mmCIF file with all atom_site columns, C-alpha atoms and ligand atoms in Angstrom:
data_model
loop_
_atom_site.group_PDB
_atom_site.id
_atom_site.type_symbol
_atom_site.label_atom_id
_atom_site.label_alt_id
_atom_site.label_comp_id
_atom_site.label_asym_id
_atom_site.label_entity_id
_atom_site.label_seq_id
_atom_site.pdbx_PDB_ins_code
_atom_site.Cartn_x
_atom_site.Cartn_y
_atom_site.Cartn_z
_atom_site.occupancy
_atom_site.B_iso_or_equiv
_atom_site.pdbx_formal_charge
_atom_site.auth_seq_id
_atom_site.auth_comp_id
_atom_site.auth_asym_id
_atom_site.auth_atom_id
_atom_site.pdbx_PDB_model_num
ATOM   1   C  CA  . UNK Y 1 1   ? 6.583   -8.645 1.504   1.00 0.00 ? 5   UNK Y CA  1
ATOM   2   C  CA  . UNK Y 1 2   ? 7.693   -5.255 0.291   1.00 0.00 ? 6   UNK Y CA  1
ATOM   3   C  CA  . UNK Y 1 3   ? 5.335   -2.310 0.370   1.00 0.00 ? 7   UNK Y CA  1
ATOM   4   C  CA  . UNK Y 1 4   ? 4.039   -0.827 -2.845  1.00 0.00 ? 8   UNK Y CA  1
ATOM   5   C  CA  . UNK Y 1 5   ? 4.377   2.906  -3.298  1.00 0.00 ? 9   UNK Y CA  1
ATOM   6   C  CA  . UNK Y 1 6   ? 2.850   5.008  -6.052  1.00 0.00 ? 10  UNK Y CA  1
ATOM   7   C  CA  . UNK Y 1 7   ? 4.609   8.259  -6.835  1.00 0.00 ? 11  UNK Y CA  1
ATOM   8   C  CA  . UNK Y 1 8   ? 2.606   10.909 -8.715  1.00 0.00 ? 12  UNK Y CA  1
ATOM   9   C  CA  . UNK Y 1 9   ? 4.931   13.774 -9.572  1.00 0.00 ? 13  UNK Y CA  1
ATOM   10  C  CA  . UNK Y 1 10  ? 5.525   15.725 -12.766 1.00 0.00 ? 14  UNK Y CA  1
ATOM   11  C  CA  . UNK Y 1 11  ? 9.150   16.806 -12.287 1.00 0.00 ? 15  UNK Y CA  1
ATOM   12  C  CA  . UNK Y 1 12  ? 11.160  14.146 -14.167 1.00 0.00 ? 16  UNK Y CA  1
ATOM   13  C  CA  . UNK Y 1 13  ? 14.275  14.720 -12.061 1.00 0.00 ? 17  UNK Y CA  1
ATOM   14  C  CA  . UNK Y 1 14  ? 12.405  14.237 -8.808  1.00 0.00 ? 18  UNK Y CA  1
ATOM   15  C  CA  . UNK Y 1 15  ? 10.622  11.120 -10.121 1.00 0.00 ? 19  UNK Y CA  1
ATOM   16  C  CA  . UNK Y 1 16  ? 14.002  9.615  -10.986 1.00 0.00 ? 20  UNK Y CA  1
ATOM   17  C  CA  . UNK Y 1 17  ? 15.663  10.513 -7.687  1.00 0.00 ? 21  UNK Y CA  1
ATOM   18  C  CA  . UNK Y 1 18  ? 12.757  9.373  -5.529  1.00 0.00 ? 22  UNK Y CA  1
ATOM   19  C  CA  . UNK Y 1 19  ? 12.208  6.151  -7.461  1.00 0.00 ? 23  UNK Y CA  1
ATOM   20  C  CA  . UNK Y 1 20  ? 15.880  5.253  -7.003  1.00 0.00 ? 24  UNK Y CA  1
ATOM   21  C  CA  . UNK Y 1 21  ? 15.817  6.183  -3.332  1.00 0.00 ? 25  UNK Y CA  1
ATOM   22  C  CA  . UNK Y 1 22  ? 12.663  4.202  -2.563  1.00 0.00 ? 26  UNK Y CA  1
ATOM   23  C  CA  . UNK Y 1 23  ? 13.741  1.153  -4.569  1.00 0.00 ? 27  UNK Y CA  1
ATOM   24  C  CA  . UNK Y 1 24  ? 17.051  1.155  -2.732  1.00 0.00 ? 28  UNK Y CA  1
ATOM   25  C  CA  . UNK Y 1 25  ? 15.059  1.027  0.522   1.00 0.00 ? 29  UNK Y CA  1
ATOM   26  C  CA  . UNK Y 1 26  ? 13.277  -2.082 -0.710  1.00 0.00 ? 30  UNK Y CA  1
ATOM   27  C  CA  . UNK Y 1 27  ? 9.971   -0.523 -1.718  1.00 0.00 ? 31  UNK Y CA  1
ATOM   28  C  CA  . UNK Y 1 28  ? 8.213   -1.477 -4.924  1.00 0.00 ? 32  UNK Y CA  1
ATOM   29  C  CA  . UNK Y 1 29  ? 7.728   1.798  -6.772  1.00 0.00 ? 33  UNK Y CA  1
ATOM   30  C  CA  . UNK Y 1 30  ? 5.437   2.802  -9.633  1.00 0.00 ? 34  UNK Y CA  1
ATOM   31  C  CA  . UNK Y 1 31  ? 5.114   6.318  -10.904 1.00 0.00 ? 35  UNK Y CA  1
ATOM   32  C  CA  . UNK Y 1 32  ? 2.847   8.571  -12.929 1.00 0.00 ? 36  UNK Y CA  1
ATOM   33  C  CA  . UNK Y 1 33  ? 3.596   12.095 -14.110 1.00 0.00 ? 37  UNK Y CA  1
ATOM   34  C  CA  . UNK Y 1 34  ? 0.074   13.527 -14.312 1.00 0.00 ? 38  UNK Y CA  1
ATOM   35  C  CA  . UNK Y 1 35  ? -3.065  13.443 -12.188 1.00 0.00 ? 39  UNK Y CA  1
ATOM   36  C  CA  . UNK Y 1 36  ? -5.269  11.501 -14.595 1.00 0.00 ? 40  UNK Y CA  1
ATOM   37  C  CA  . UNK Y 1 37  ? -2.989  8.494  -15.068 1.00 0.00 ? 41  UNK Y CA  1
ATOM   38  C  CA  . UNK Y 1 38  ? -1.960  8.680  -11.402 1.00 0.00 ? 42  UNK Y CA  1
ATOM   39  C  CA  . UNK Y 1 39  ? -5.561  8.376  -10.273 1.00 0.00 ? 43  UNK Y CA  1
ATOM   40  C  CA  . UNK Y 1 40  ? -6.223  5.547  -12.734 1.00 0.00 ? 44  UNK Y CA  1
ATOM   41  C  CA  . UNK Y 1 41  ? -3.220  3.612  -11.413 1.00 0.00 ? 45  UNK Y CA  1
ATOM   42  C  CA  . UNK Y 1 42  ? -4.152  4.234  -7.780  1.00 0.00 ? 46  UNK Y CA  1
ATOM   43  C  CA  . UNK Y 1 43  ? -7.656  2.921  -8.423  1.00 0.00 ? 47  UNK Y CA  1
ATOM   44  C  CA  . UNK Y 1 44  ? -6.492  -0.074 -10.445 1.00 0.00 ? 48  UNK Y CA  1
ATOM   45  C  CA  . UNK Y 1 45  ? -3.827  -1.515 -8.173  1.00 0.00 ? 49  UNK Y CA  1
ATOM   46  C  CA  . UNK Y 1 46  ? -3.407  -2.108 -4.445  1.00 0.00 ? 50  UNK Y CA  1
ATOM   47  C  CA  . UNK Y 1 47  ? -0.797  0.377  -3.258  1.00 0.00 ? 51  UNK Y CA  1
ATOM   48  C  CA  . UNK Y 1 48  ? 0.122   0.815  0.398   1.00 0.00 ? 52  UNK Y CA  1
ATOM   49  C  CA  . UNK Y 1 49  ? 1.112   4.443  0.075   1.00 0.00 ? 53  UNK Y CA  1
ATOM   50  C  CA  . UNK Y 1 50  ? 0.695   7.307  -2.367  1.00 0.00 ? 54  UNK Y CA  1
ATOM   51  C  CA  . UNK Y 1 51  ? 3.174   10.162 -2.656  1.00 0.00 ? 55  UNK Y CA  1
ATOM   52  C  CA  . UNK Y 1 52  ? 1.147   12.890 -4.304  1.00 0.00 ? 56  UNK Y CA  1
ATOM   53  C  CA  . UNK Y 1 53  ? 2.355   16.225 -5.629  1.00 0.00 ? 57  UNK Y CA  1
ATOM   54  C  CA  . UNK Y 1 54  ? -0.170  19.066 -5.416  1.00 0.00 ? 58  UNK Y CA  1
ATOM   55  C  CA  . UNK Y 1 55  ? 0.643   20.877 -8.656  1.00 0.00 ? 59  UNK Y CA  1
ATOM   56  C  CA  . UNK Y 1 56  ? 0.123   18.349 -11.438 1.00 0.00 ? 60  UNK Y CA  1
ATOM   57  C  CA  . UNK Y 1 57  ? -1.033  18.479 -15.053 1.00 0.00 ? 61  UNK Y CA  1
ATOM   58  C  CA  . UNK Y 1 58  ? -4.382  16.851 -15.866 1.00 0.00 ? 62  UNK Y CA  1
ATOM   59  C  CA  . UNK Y 1 59  ? -5.873  16.709 -12.376 1.00 0.00 ? 63  UNK Y CA  1
ATOM   60  C  CA  . UNK Y 1 60  ? -4.153  18.388 -9.454  1.00 0.00 ? 64  UNK Y CA  1
ATOM   61  C  CA  . UNK Y 1 61  ? -3.259  16.515 -6.275  1.00 0.00 ? 65  UNK Y CA  1
ATOM   62  C  CA  . UNK Y 1 62  ? -6.373  17.668 -4.424  1.00 0.00 ? 66  UNK Y CA  1
ATOM   63  C  CA  . UNK Y 1 63  ? -8.674  16.370 -7.167  1.00 0.00 ? 67  UNK Y CA  1
ATOM   64  C  CA  . UNK Y 1 64  ? -6.853  13.050 -7.221  1.00 0.00 ? 68  UNK Y CA  1
ATOM   65  C  CA  . UNK Y 1 65  ? -7.084  12.748 -3.435  1.00 0.00 ? 69  UNK Y CA  1
ATOM   66  C  CA  . UNK Y 1 66  ? -10.780 13.702 -3.366  1.00 0.00 ? 70  UNK Y CA  1
ATOM   67  C  CA  . UNK Y 1 67  ? -11.702 11.116 -5.973  1.00 0.00 ? 71  UNK Y CA  1
ATOM   68  C  CA  . UNK Y 1 68  ? -9.652  8.415  -4.271  1.00 0.00 ? 72  UNK Y CA  1
ATOM   69  C  CA  . UNK Y 1 69  ? -11.395 8.980  -0.946  1.00 0.00 ? 73  UNK Y CA  1
ATOM   70  C  CA  . UNK Y 1 70  ? -14.791 9.213  -2.655  1.00 0.00 ? 74  UNK Y CA  1
ATOM   71  C  CA  . UNK Y 1 71  ? -14.117 5.783  -4.140  1.00 0.00 ? 75  UNK Y CA  1
ATOM   72  C  CA  . UNK Y 1 72  ? -13.407 4.510  -0.634  1.00 0.00 ? 76  UNK Y CA  1
ATOM   73  C  CA  . UNK Y 1 73  ? -9.649  4.022  -1.048  1.00 0.00 ? 77  UNK Y CA  1
ATOM   74  C  CA  . UNK Y 1 74  ? -7.982  4.408  2.327   1.00 0.00 ? 78  UNK Y CA  1
ATOM   75  C  CA  . UNK Y 1 75  ? -4.328  3.995  1.387   1.00 0.00 ? 79  UNK Y CA  1
ATOM   76  C  CA  . UNK Y 1 76  ? -1.912  6.318  3.169   1.00 0.00 ? 80  UNK Y CA  1
ATOM   77  C  CA  . UNK Y 1 77  ? -1.357  9.595  1.309   1.00 0.00 ? 81  UNK Y CA  1
ATOM   78  C  CA  . UNK Y 1 78  ? 1.688   11.798 1.733   1.00 0.00 ? 82  UNK Y CA  1
ATOM   79  C  CA  . UNK Y 1 79  ? 1.321   15.111 -0.101  1.00 0.00 ? 83  UNK Y CA  1
ATOM   80  C  CA  . UNK Y 1 80  ? 4.186   17.166 -1.480  1.00 0.00 ? 84  UNK Y CA  1
ATOM   81  C  CA  . UNK Y 1 81  ? 3.537   20.878 -1.186  1.00 0.00 ? 85  UNK Y CA  1
ATOM   82  C  CA  . UNK Y 1 82  ? 5.390   24.062 -1.965  1.00 0.00 ? 86  UNK Y CA  1
ATOM   83  C  CA  . UNK Y 1 83  ? 7.040   25.525 1.120   1.00 0.00 ? 87  UNK Y CA  1
ATOM   84  C  CA  . UNK Y 1 84  ? 4.836   28.595 1.443   1.00 0.00 ? 88  UNK Y CA  1
ATOM   85  C  CA  . UNK Y 1 85  ? 1.479   27.053 0.677   1.00 0.00 ? 89  UNK Y CA  1
ATOM   86  C  CA  . UNK Y 1 86  ? 0.034   26.661 4.169   1.00 0.00 ? 90  UNK Y CA  1
ATOM   87  C  CA  . UNK Y 1 87  ? -3.419  26.727 2.627   1.00 0.00 ? 91  UNK Y CA  1
ATOM   88  C  CA  . UNK Y 1 88  ? -2.520  23.553 0.706   1.00 0.00 ? 92  UNK Y CA  1
ATOM   89  C  CA  . UNK Y 1 89  ? -2.040  21.722 3.989   1.00 0.00 ? 93  UNK Y CA  1
ATOM   90  C  CA  . UNK Y 1 90  ? -5.404  22.809 5.306   1.00 0.00 ? 94  UNK Y CA  1
ATOM   91  C  CA  . UNK Y 1 91  ? -7.253  21.854 2.135   1.00 0.00 ? 95  UNK Y CA  1
ATOM   92  C  CA  . UNK Y 1 92  ? -5.423  18.554 1.879   1.00 0.00 ? 96  UNK Y CA  1
ATOM   93  C  CA  . UNK Y 1 93  ? -6.094  17.637 5.503   1.00 0.00 ? 97  UNK Y CA  1
ATOM   94  C  CA  . UNK Y 1 94  ? -9.800  18.179 4.987   1.00 0.00 ? 98  UNK Y CA  1
ATOM   95  C  CA  . UNK Y 1 95  ? -9.690  15.949 1.935   1.00 0.00 ? 99  UNK Y CA  1
ATOM   96  C  CA  . UNK Y 1 96  ? -8.008  13.165 3.883   1.00 0.00 ? 100 UNK Y CA  1
ATOM   97  C  CA  . UNK Y 1 97  ? -4.263  13.446 3.361   1.00 0.00 ? 101 UNK Y CA  1
ATOM   98  C  CA  . UNK Y 1 98  ? -2.279  11.705 6.114   1.00 0.00 ? 102 UNK Y CA  1
ATOM   99  C  CA  . UNK Y 1 99  ? 0.883   13.773 6.054   1.00 0.00 ? 103 UNK Y CA  1
ATOM   100 C  CA  . UNK Y 1 100 ? 2.727   16.535 4.255   1.00 0.00 ? 104 UNK Y CA  1
ATOM   101 C  CA  . UNK Y 1 101 ? 6.197   17.286 3.153   1.00 0.00 ? 105 UNK Y CA  1
ATOM   102 C  CA  . UNK Y 1 102 ? 7.259   20.697 1.848   1.00 0.00 ? 106 UNK Y CA  1
ATOM   103 C  CA  . UNK Y 1 103 ? 9.587   20.902 -1.109  1.00 0.00 ? 107 UNK Y CA  1
ATOM   104 C  CA  . UNK Y 1 104 ? 12.524  20.876 -1.031  1.00 0.00 ? 108 UNK Y CA  1
ATOM   105 C  CA  . UNK Y 1 105 ? 12.976  18.088 1.520   1.00 0.00 ? 109 UNK Y CA  1
ATOM   106 C  CA  . UNK Y 1 106 ? 15.755  15.819 2.702   1.00 0.00 ? 110 UNK Y CA  1
ATOM   107 C  CA  . UNK Y 1 107 ? 15.578  12.198 1.501   1.00 0.00 ? 111 UNK Y CA  1
ATOM   108 C  CA  . UNK Y 1 108 ? 15.960  11.012 5.106   1.00 0.00 ? 112 UNK Y CA  1
ATOM   109 C  CA  . UNK Y 1 109 ? 12.918  13.057 6.113   1.00 0.00 ? 113 UNK Y CA  1
ATOM   110 C  CA  . UNK Y 1 110 ? 10.834  11.512 3.342   1.00 0.00 ? 114 UNK Y CA  1
ATOM   111 C  CA  . UNK Y 1 111 ? 11.882  7.999  4.352   1.00 0.00 ? 115 UNK Y CA  1
ATOM   112 C  CA  . UNK Y 1 112 ? 11.071  8.659  8.012   1.00 0.00 ? 116 UNK Y CA  1
ATOM   113 C  CA  . UNK Y 1 113 ? 7.589   9.935  7.102   1.00 0.00 ? 117 UNK Y CA  1
ATOM   114 C  CA  . UNK Y 1 114 ? 6.937   6.933  4.863   1.00 0.00 ? 118 UNK Y CA  1
ATOM   115 C  CA  . UNK Y 1 115 ? 8.003   4.485  7.552   1.00 0.00 ? 119 UNK Y CA  1
ATOM   116 C  CA  . UNK Y 1 116 ? 5.800   6.190  10.140  1.00 0.00 ? 120 UNK Y CA  1
ATOM   117 C  CA  . UNK Y 1 117 ? 2.788   6.193  7.797   1.00 0.00 ? 121 UNK Y CA  1
ATOM   118 C  CA  . UNK Y 1 118 ? 3.208   2.550  6.867   1.00 0.00 ? 122 UNK Y CA  1
ATOM   119 C  CA  . UNK Y 1 119 ? 3.615   1.586  10.502  1.00 0.00 ? 123 UNK Y CA  1
ATOM   120 C  CA  . UNK Y 1 120 ? 0.502   3.514  11.450  1.00 0.00 ? 124 UNK Y CA  1
ATOM   121 C  CA  . UNK Y 1 121 ? -1.674  2.038  8.708   1.00 0.00 ? 125 UNK Y CA  1
ATOM   122 C  CA  . UNK Y 1 122 ? -0.410  -1.466 9.448   1.00 0.00 ? 126 UNK Y CA  1
ATOM   123 C  CA  . UNK Y 1 123 ? -1.374  -1.049 13.091  1.00 0.00 ? 127 UNK Y CA  1
ATOM   124 C  CA  . UNK Y 1 124 ? -4.786  0.316  12.172  1.00 0.00 ? 128 UNK Y CA  1
ATOM   125 C  CA  . UNK Y 1 125 ? -5.364  -2.607 9.833   1.00 0.00 ? 129 UNK Y CA  1
ATOM   126 C  CA  . UNK Y 1 126 ? -4.375  -5.192 12.422  1.00 0.00 ? 130 UNK Y CA  1
ATOM   127 C  CA  . UNK Y 1 127 ? -6.278  -3.434 15.192  1.00 0.00 ? 131 UNK Y CA  1
ATOM   128 C  CA  . UNK Y 1 128 ? -3.274  -4.122 17.395  1.00 0.00 ? 132 UNK Y CA  1
ATOM   129 C  CA  . UNK Y 1 129 ? -2.748  -2.239 20.620  1.00 0.00 ? 133 UNK Y CA  1
ATOM   130 C  CA  . UNK Y 1 130 ? 0.026   0.274  20.385  1.00 0.00 ? 134 UNK Y CA  1
ATOM   131 C  CA  . UNK Y 1 131 ? 1.822   -0.047 23.656  1.00 0.00 ? 135 UNK Y CA  1
ATOM   132 C  CA  . UNK Y 1 132 ? 5.320   1.027  24.439  1.00 0.00 ? 136 UNK Y CA  1
ATOM   133 C  CA  . UNK Y 1 133 ? 7.479   0.564  27.487  1.00 0.00 ? 137 UNK Y CA  1
ATOM   134 C  CA  . UNK Y 1 134 ? 10.740  2.248  28.461  1.00 0.00 ? 138 UNK Y CA  1
ATOM   135 C  CA  . UNK Y 1 135 ? 12.463  2.311  31.861  1.00 0.00 ? 139 UNK Y CA  1
ATOM   136 C  CA  . UNK Y 1 136 ? 9.579   2.354  34.377  1.00 0.00 ? 140 UNK Y CA  1
ATOM   137 C  CA  . UNK Y 1 137 ? 7.183   4.103  31.984  1.00 0.00 ? 141 UNK Y CA  1
ATOM   138 C  CA  . UNK Y 1 138 ? 4.297   2.348  30.249  1.00 0.00 ? 142 UNK Y CA  1
ATOM   139 C  CA  . UNK Y 1 139 ? 2.393   3.983  27.408  1.00 0.00 ? 143 UNK Y CA  1
ATOM   140 C  CA  . UNK Y 1 140 ? -0.844  2.774  25.831  1.00 0.00 ? 144 UNK Y CA  1
ATOM   141 C  CA  . UNK Y 1 141 ? -1.684  5.016  22.888  1.00 0.00 ? 145 UNK Y CA  1
ATOM   142 C  CA  . UNK Y 1 142 ? -4.994  3.301  22.136  1.00 0.00 ? 146 UNK Y CA  1
ATOM   143 C  CA  . UNK Y 1 143 ? -6.304  3.982  25.609  1.00 0.00 ? 147 UNK Y CA  1
ATOM   144 C  CA  . UNK Y 1 144 ? -4.413  7.248  25.913  1.00 0.00 ? 148 UNK Y CA  1
ATOM   145 C  CA  . UNK Y 1 145 ? -2.851  6.280  29.232  1.00 0.00 ? 149 UNK Y CA  1
ATOM   146 C  CA  . UNK Y 1 146 ? 0.664   6.693  30.565  1.00 0.00 ? 150 UNK Y CA  1
ATOM   147 C  CA  . UNK Y 1 147 ? 2.001   5.438  33.870  1.00 0.00 ? 151 UNK Y CA  1
ATOM   148 C  CA  . UNK Y 1 148 ? 5.338   5.698  35.608  1.00 0.00 ? 152 UNK Y CA  1
ATOM   149 C  CA  . UNK Y 1 149 ? 6.276   3.179  38.233  1.00 0.00 ? 153 UNK Y CA  1
ATOM   150 C  CA  . UNK Y 1 150 ? 2.700   1.921  38.105  1.00 0.00 ? 154 UNK Y CA  1
ATOM   151 C  CA  . UNK Y 1 151 ? 1.300   5.379  38.893  1.00 0.00 ? 155 UNK Y CA  1
ATOM   152 C  CA  . UNK Y 1 152 ? -1.008  6.850  36.238  1.00 0.00 ? 156 UNK Y CA  1
ATOM   153 C  CA  . UNK Y 1 153 ? 0.064   10.248 34.832  1.00 0.00 ? 157 UNK Y CA  1
ATOM   154 C  CA  . UNK Y 1 154 ? -2.275  12.955 33.609  1.00 0.00 ? 158 UNK Y CA  1
ATOM   155 C  CA  . UNK Y 1 155 ? -1.343  13.720 30.008  1.00 0.00 ? 159 UNK Y CA  1
ATOM   156 C  CA  . UNK Y 1 156 ? -2.752  16.352 27.656  1.00 0.00 ? 160 UNK Y CA  1
ATOM   157 C  CA  . UNK Y 1 157 ? -3.617  15.330 24.104  1.00 0.00 ? 161 UNK Y CA  1
ATOM   158 C  CA  . UNK Y 1 158 ? -0.685  17.203 22.576  1.00 0.00 ? 162 UNK Y CA  1
ATOM   159 C  CA  . UNK Y 1 159 ? 1.725   15.709 25.090  1.00 0.00 ? 163 UNK Y CA  1
ATOM   160 C  CA  . UNK Y 1 160 ? 0.604   12.225 24.070  1.00 0.00 ? 164 UNK Y CA  1
ATOM   161 C  CA  . UNK Y 1 161 ? 0.883   13.068 20.366  1.00 0.00 ? 165 UNK Y CA  1
ATOM   162 C  CA  . UNK Y 1 162 ? 4.345   14.525 20.899  1.00 0.00 ? 166 UNK Y CA  1
ATOM   163 C  CA  . UNK Y 1 163 ? 5.432   11.483 22.893  1.00 0.00 ? 167 UNK Y CA  1
ATOM   164 C  CA  . UNK Y 1 164 ? 4.072   9.179  20.235  1.00 0.00 ? 168 UNK Y CA  1
ATOM   165 C  CA  . UNK Y 1 165 ? 5.958   11.007 17.494  1.00 0.00 ? 169 UNK Y CA  1
ATOM   166 C  CA  . UNK Y 1 166 ? 9.193   10.883 19.491  1.00 0.00 ? 170 UNK Y CA  1
ATOM   167 C  CA  . UNK Y 1 167 ? 8.736   7.170  20.196  1.00 0.00 ? 171 UNK Y CA  1
ATOM   168 C  CA  . UNK Y 1 168 ? 7.909   6.386  16.556  1.00 0.00 ? 172 UNK Y CA  1
ATOM   169 C  CA  . UNK Y 1 169 ? 11.119  8.153  15.546  1.00 0.00 ? 173 UNK Y CA  1
ATOM   170 C  CA  . UNK Y 1 170 ? 13.195  6.862  18.438  1.00 0.00 ? 174 UNK Y CA  1
ATOM   171 C  CA  . UNK Y 1 171 ? 16.927  7.029  17.941  1.00 0.00 ? 175 UNK Y CA  1
ATOM   172 C  CA  . UNK Y 1 172 ? 16.531  9.734  15.299  1.00 0.00 ? 176 UNK Y CA  1
ATOM   173 C  CA  . UNK Y 1 173 ? 16.922  13.471 15.666  1.00 0.00 ? 177 UNK Y CA  1
ATOM   174 C  CA  . UNK Y 1 174 ? 13.667  15.310 15.022  1.00 0.00 ? 178 UNK Y CA  1
ATOM   175 C  CA  . UNK Y 1 175 ? 13.737  19.052 14.443  1.00 0.00 ? 179 UNK Y CA  1
ATOM   176 C  CA  . UNK Y 1 176 ? 11.361  21.560 15.993  1.00 0.00 ? 180 UNK Y CA  1
ATOM   177 C  CA  . UNK Y 1 177 ? 9.991   22.277 12.519  1.00 0.00 ? 181 UNK Y CA  1
ATOM   178 C  CA  . UNK Y 1 178 ? 9.173   18.621 12.012  1.00 0.00 ? 182 UNK Y CA  1
ATOM   179 C  CA  . UNK Y 1 179 ? 7.417   18.482 15.381  1.00 0.00 ? 183 UNK Y CA  1
ATOM   180 C  CA  . UNK Y 1 180 ? 5.506   21.692 14.657  1.00 0.00 ? 184 UNK Y CA  1
ATOM   181 C  CA  . UNK Y 1 181 ? 4.372   20.333 11.338  1.00 0.00 ? 185 UNK Y CA  1
ATOM   182 C  CA  . UNK Y 1 182 ? 3.571   16.794 12.461  1.00 0.00 ? 186 UNK Y CA  1
ATOM   183 C  CA  . UNK Y 1 183 ? 2.129   17.321 15.934  1.00 0.00 ? 187 UNK Y CA  1
ATOM   184 C  CA  . UNK Y 1 184 ? 0.716   20.850 15.708  1.00 0.00 ? 188 UNK Y CA  1
ATOM   185 C  CA  . UNK Y 1 185 ? 0.156   21.116 11.927  1.00 0.00 ? 189 UNK Y CA  1
ATOM   186 C  CA  . UNK Y 1 186 ? 1.368   24.718 12.249  1.00 0.00 ? 190 UNK Y CA  1
ATOM   187 C  CA  . UNK Y 1 187 ? -1.808  25.963 13.902  1.00 0.00 ? 191 UNK Y CA  1
ATOM   188 C  CA  . UNK Y 1 188 ? -1.947  29.717 14.346  1.00 0.00 ? 192 UNK Y CA  1
ATOM   189 C  CA  . UNK Y 1 189 ? -0.137  31.013 17.414  1.00 0.00 ? 193 UNK Y CA  1
ATOM   190 C  CA  . UNK Y 1 190 ? 2.083   27.967 17.730  1.00 0.00 ? 194 UNK Y CA  1
ATOM   191 C  CA  . UNK Y 1 191 ? 5.807   28.705 17.845  1.00 0.00 ? 195 UNK Y CA  1
ATOM   192 C  CA  . UNK Y 1 192 ? 8.901   26.598 18.359  1.00 0.00 ? 196 UNK Y CA  1
ATOM   193 C  CA  . UNK Y 1 193 ? 8.696   27.793 21.974  1.00 0.00 ? 197 UNK Y CA  1
ATOM   194 C  CA  . UNK Y 1 194 ? 5.538   25.665 22.236  1.00 0.00 ? 198 UNK Y CA  1
ATOM   195 C  CA  . UNK Y 1 195 ? 7.568   22.603 21.329  1.00 0.00 ? 199 UNK Y CA  1
ATOM   196 C  CA  . UNK Y 1 196 ? 10.178  23.378 23.995  1.00 0.00 ? 200 UNK Y CA  1
ATOM   197 C  CA  . UNK Y 1 197 ? 7.514   23.893 26.634  1.00 0.00 ? 201 UNK Y CA  1
ATOM   198 C  CA  . UNK Y 1 198 ? 5.816   20.590 25.854  1.00 0.00 ? 202 UNK Y CA  1
ATOM   199 C  CA  . UNK Y 1 199 ? 9.168   18.802 25.857  1.00 0.00 ? 203 UNK Y CA  1
ATOM   200 C  CA  . UNK Y 1 200 ? 9.829   20.270 29.304  1.00 0.00 ? 204 UNK Y CA  1
ATOM   201 C  CA  . UNK Y 1 201 ? 6.437   19.010 30.521  1.00 0.00 ? 205 UNK Y CA  1
ATOM   202 C  CA  . UNK Y 1 202 ? 7.121   15.530 29.165  1.00 0.00 ? 206 UNK Y CA  1
ATOM   203 C  CA  . UNK Y 1 203 ? 10.475  15.463 30.943  1.00 0.00 ? 207 UNK Y CA  1
ATOM   204 C  CA  . UNK Y 1 204 ? 8.874   16.652 34.158  1.00 0.00 ? 208 UNK Y CA  1
ATOM   205 C  CA  . UNK Y 1 205 ? 6.457   13.745 34.031  1.00 0.00 ? 209 UNK Y CA  1
ATOM   206 C  CA  . UNK Y 1 206 ? 8.576   10.961 32.565  1.00 0.00 ? 210 UNK Y CA  1
ATOM   207 C  CA  . UNK Y 1 207 ? 12.194  11.528 33.545  1.00 0.00 ? 211 UNK Y CA  1
ATOM   208 C  CA  . UNK Y 1 208 ? 13.609  10.570 36.950  1.00 0.00 ? 212 UNK Y CA  1
ATOM   209 C  CA  . UNK Y 1 209 ? 15.676  13.745 36.802  1.00 0.00 ? 213 UNK Y CA  1
ATOM   210 C  CA  . UNK Y 1 210 ? 14.194  16.286 34.356  1.00 0.00 ? 214 UNK Y CA  1
ATOM   211 C  CA  . UNK Y 1 211 ? 17.381  18.398 34.577  1.00 0.00 ? 215 UNK Y CA  1
ATOM   212 C  CA  . UNK Y 1 212 ? 19.448  15.446 33.378  1.00 0.00 ? 216 UNK Y CA  1
ATOM   213 C  CA  . UNK Y 1 213 ? 17.097  13.671 30.964  1.00 0.00 ? 217 UNK Y CA  1
ATOM   214 C  CA  . UNK Y 1 214 ? 17.952  10.091 30.041  1.00 0.00 ? 218 UNK Y CA  1
ATOM   215 C  CA  . UNK Y 1 215 ? 15.285  9.608  27.390  1.00 0.00 ? 219 UNK Y CA  1
ATOM   216 C  CA  . UNK Y 1 216 ? 14.413  12.948 25.796  1.00 0.00 ? 220 UNK Y CA  1
ATOM   217 C  CA  . UNK Y 1 217 ? 17.672  14.532 24.698  1.00 0.00 ? 221 UNK Y CA  1
ATOM   218 C  CA  . UNK Y 1 218 ? 18.198  18.048 23.372  1.00 0.00 ? 222 UNK Y CA  1
ATOM   219 C  CA  . UNK Y 1 219 ? 20.584  18.475 20.469  1.00 0.00 ? 223 UNK Y CA  1
ATOM   220 C  CA  . UNK Y 1 220 ? 21.323  22.155 20.645  1.00 0.00 ? 224 UNK Y CA  1
ATOM   221 C  CA  . UNK Y 1 221 ? 20.354  23.988 17.474  1.00 0.00 ? 225 UNK Y CA  1
ATOM   222 C  CA  . UNK Y 1 222 ? 19.136  20.761 15.855  1.00 0.00 ? 226 UNK Y CA  1
ATOM   223 C  CA  . UNK Y 1 223 ? 16.193  19.316 17.745  1.00 0.00 ? 227 UNK Y CA  1
ATOM   224 C  CA  . UNK Y 1 224 ? 15.349  16.422 20.019  1.00 0.00 ? 228 UNK Y CA  1
ATOM   225 C  CA  . UNK Y 1 225 ? 16.036  12.730 20.171  1.00 0.00 ? 229 UNK Y CA  1
ATOM   226 C  CA  . UNK Y 1 226 ? 14.137  10.088 22.103  1.00 0.00 ? 230 UNK Y CA  1
ATOM   227 C  CA  . UNK Y 1 227 ? 16.109  7.130  23.410  1.00 0.00 ? 231 UNK Y CA  1
ATOM   228 C  CA  . UNK Y 1 228 ? 14.178  4.346  25.194  1.00 0.00 ? 232 UNK Y CA  1
HETATM 229 CA CA1 . CA  G 2 .   ? 4.447   19.594 -9.632  1.00 0.00 ? 29  CA  G CA1 1
#
């Protein structure tokens, strides 16, 4: 069964491009170009995911999101924000957005975020354990435990979140910016150096030879890639 996505965006060109892109990926897409009709649609029909622009005529994205959550709708919400509007992210997070993407974005980035959100909500709905195994490492994200060769490892919260993100995007290159935004939400004082340091810690704990990592690869100038 294909997932249903509602796109609420007022730029006609973007609506067209995204609708085509998402349909080509096998999603069932509906769209609205203002906040009032977008909210009405989201309340009327069972969507799996909402792509919600912040700046919209009628009601803005925050108002739409607030009303949706007030009505008890827990569908996944991915907000589209302008690049510089850090405050948008903070407000949106408080209102219950699940993820953010700054305009302009790469289609591949949007698709990766959508897949991750749908996977996450599906897991939540099924109450399934989220376990992952690679080489001699076992990860249980529900219990927050990691072991290597049967020996439990002490992991900090951010290390687990980073590992989870890498595993969910395994095989794909993820940039430092993406990691900063998704794992750290750009908290004050966090720099791309933070990402590198946490990657180094993960390698220290998980790799047989941290100097020659087999699972967490660096792509110089691009980012990181996790390979099971
Ligand atoms: Ca807009």
